[in-house]
Structures are given as structure tokens and as C-alpha cells.
């Protein structure tokens, strides 16, 4: 007898090569069977998924979920799990000094599976002092920096960061570099090499200085942000004077992973359209959800995925970029991002709403999307947490 049967939906599971109508049976918190037809007489409970897309639980490889610990963070239950994201990867909200608290109070207590990039800076992102939409001043308190490079060496410990990574291979998937100067990125490279882990770096100081530090399997996030960063005074990003520098094509060839990381200030419709025209599509679609963007322009991961449907990706590719490709990017191929029998029963069913949905980027540009992906049912570890769009109280 199965615990749960998800019946009649269109299953999109790139890792198994499935794109079509299938039933999914769950027992003991794991996927038991994915077959053309499974009788609902064999299950204690059946979810009617007719007309819905059934996907492995989404994996959002760029979030900030050190909830109640680092102020920019969001609630991983409400903002991730109830939206279909069964695995949220925190992108450097904490560093070696505060990761343990994050692990104890959030990761271990959370229904959402949480993995983490550890920030190369020991305190992670505690410096976000004033979280209001429109305030993206991310500088360290001036007392600590005093330089244009915004590099505070005493807040990086190569030794402790490396030890933390080695001690936590089940939860820490790599090192995050963000915001604070090329010296910090060089340190991230050193520690990444000695600990044998990937980097996730922001699309800044590119291509001039940052590109040379990236290796195959590293992730460059905020890939479609607009070019000039007025705060730093640097030319950032993929698009410069309406063209894409050759370095970005080279990066793609070298196997560097292009990640969306939409965020409050890192997705431009214009840059996305240019990149798609030039054949530079994202490998992974992530949200960069934090407290400053949950009420727009990000909203949630399915909305970010909808933007990439609008840019011309197929439904199959959009779901792969937030499931199987995302799992691979953080070293979890074979464990997450698929409904293969034996895997944890993390899945979500989505409605593809059709109509005209005006949707903004981070710079006030609006496009009218024809489709919007909306979560309807979510199952985590075999437990139904969202049913017909409503949270299930437990
Ligand atoms: Zn971020």
C-alpha cells in the first residue's frame, strides 16, 4: 500500500528523461514508483494532478534563509517550501563565525532541506543594516573597511573556513564570494582549492579581474544583471555598451555554470533578451530571495522560472534548470532533483496559468508574460505541505 499517489499529472523529470503523463507513488517518505498508470486503490491518499506539471521538488541554489539570525534572510518554509522549493541553498548568509548557529537553529529545525555556501567572510552578510526596498547599500560599516576595495582582512579566516567545509560535506556545498572586493575573491579561490570545493561568485568585477579566478564547475550568479554598478563605480556584468564581451562565451565553454540569482538588483529583461539572442542561456535558475525582494521583483522561484519561459526557454528546460541542473551544480546529482524510485519524496505540482501577466525586472522594465507558473501541491519527504494552494496544518 502506498502512502500517497500523485495521479494524472505531466511529469517533467530531466534526470530520468521523462516528459509526459505519469503517476507517482510514494511510501515511507520515498518515491516508490513512476509509471504510466498506478491504481488509486493501491494508495491511502490520492492527489489529482490532472492538468498540472509534476516536478521533482525545486532546488533554489541562491537564497538567503538564515532566518532570524541574519537580518536579510527570509523564512524558508513560507518563501521556499510553500512555493515548491523543497531544497533551498543559502548563498553565503553566514561565514565561519556564525554558521554553527545557522545550522543548529535553522538548518536542523527546518522542514525545507537547506544546504549552504559558506561566505568567505567570517561574519557572512550580517552587515545589511537597513533592509528596505530600494536600499541596496551593502557596504561594510565604514569603520571596518576604509578602502575602496572594501576588504577587511581580519574578517576572513582561511584556516577556519577550510576546516568548516571539510567537517560539513553533507551541508556545505561551496564558498560564496560577494560584494567586497577582488582580494576577497582571491581568498575564496585559495580556500576553495585547498578544501576541494566549488565557488559561487557574483557577476562583479567581470570580466576584467574576476573571470581568471573561475574554474570548471564554479558558479557565476546574477548572470543577467545590468552593466554598471553605481555603488562600486565598477563596470560589472555581462552586457557592456550593448554587447557581450568574449570572456562570457569563453566562460561558458570552460564549463562555468551560469546562474540567474535574480535578486533585487540582478535581473534585466534587456540583458536577458540580448544574452538569449547570443545563445547564452542560464544553466540554473535561482531566485536570490531575501527580505528586500519577496514582494517584488522576485516574489518566488516559480515566478523567476516564468520569466525564463517568457525569454524563450521550453517548459522542460526551465524545470530542469531548477531541479536536475541545480542538483548537479551543487554536487547533488544522484541524490536530489529527480523522482527516481528510492529518492526522497520531494515533489511539487504546478499550474501553468495562461493570460497576460505584466512582470517587472529589477530596473522598472516590464514585459507581458503569457504564462505564470503557480504552485498547487507540494510534498516534502512524503508529507503533503501544500494542498490545492493552501498550507496543510500539521
Ligand atoms: Zn544573494
XYZ file of N, CA, C and O and ligand atoms in Angstrom, residues 62-64 72 91 125 176 178-179 200 202 221-222 261 263 288-290, ligand 1:
73
model
N 20.310 29.741 -4.952
C 20.713 31.044 -4.399
C 19.557 31.644 -3.603
O 18.635 32.229 -4.173
N 19.602 31.429 -2.288
C 18.605 32.016 -1.393
C 19.333 32.585 -0.171
O 20.543 32.391 -0.020
N 18.584 33.259 0.690
C 19.122 33.705 1.988
C 18.124 33.305 3.057
O 17.090 33.938 3.219
N 18.859 39.892 6.654
C 18.332 39.920 5.290
C 17.525 38.663 4.946
O 16.863 38.608 3.919
N 23.064 31.184 0.081
C 24.247 31.662 -0.647
C 25.033 32.661 0.210
O 24.987 33.866 0.004
N 26.798 37.794 5.922
C 26.154 39.019 5.436
C 25.439 39.780 6.549
O 24.380 40.364 6.336
N 30.951 31.104 -0.968
C 30.346 32.248 -1.639
C 31.275 33.448 -1.522
O 31.789 33.756 -0.450
N 30.976 37.542 -2.324
C 30.002 38.571 -2.671
C 30.496 39.941 -2.230
O 31.109 40.070 -1.170
N 30.199 40.909 -3.017
C 30.219 42.318 -2.609
C 31.567 42.982 -2.370
O 31.729 44.134 -2.718
N 30.811 29.965 -5.576
C 29.745 30.730 -6.209
C 30.149 32.192 -6.074
O 30.345 32.691 -4.960
N 29.613 36.372 -7.388
C 28.694 37.303 -8.032
C 29.316 37.821 -9.329
O 30.537 37.863 -9.467
N 26.822 33.838 -10.418
C 25.416 34.156 -10.195
C 25.148 35.626 -10.523
O 26.096 36.384 -10.731
N 23.889 36.014 -10.578
C 23.469 37.356 -11.053
C 23.893 37.540 -12.513
O 24.281 38.634 -12.920
N 20.162 33.942 -10.148
C 20.264 34.787 -8.948
C 19.572 36.132 -9.123
O 20.190 37.187 -8.990
N 17.309 38.243 -7.579
C 17.511 39.257 -6.550
C 16.785 40.570 -6.774
O 15.917 40.700 -7.647
N 17.696 34.196 -5.574
C 18.303 35.172 -4.651
C 17.222 35.839 -3.799
O 17.212 37.058 -3.606
N 16.312 35.042 -3.298
C 15.272 35.579 -2.405
C 15.909 36.089 -1.121
O 16.693 35.390 -0.473
N 15.594 37.304 -0.757
C 15.906 37.836 0.570
C 14.814 38.837 0.921
O 13.908 39.078 0.114
Zn 22.304 36.720 -2.673
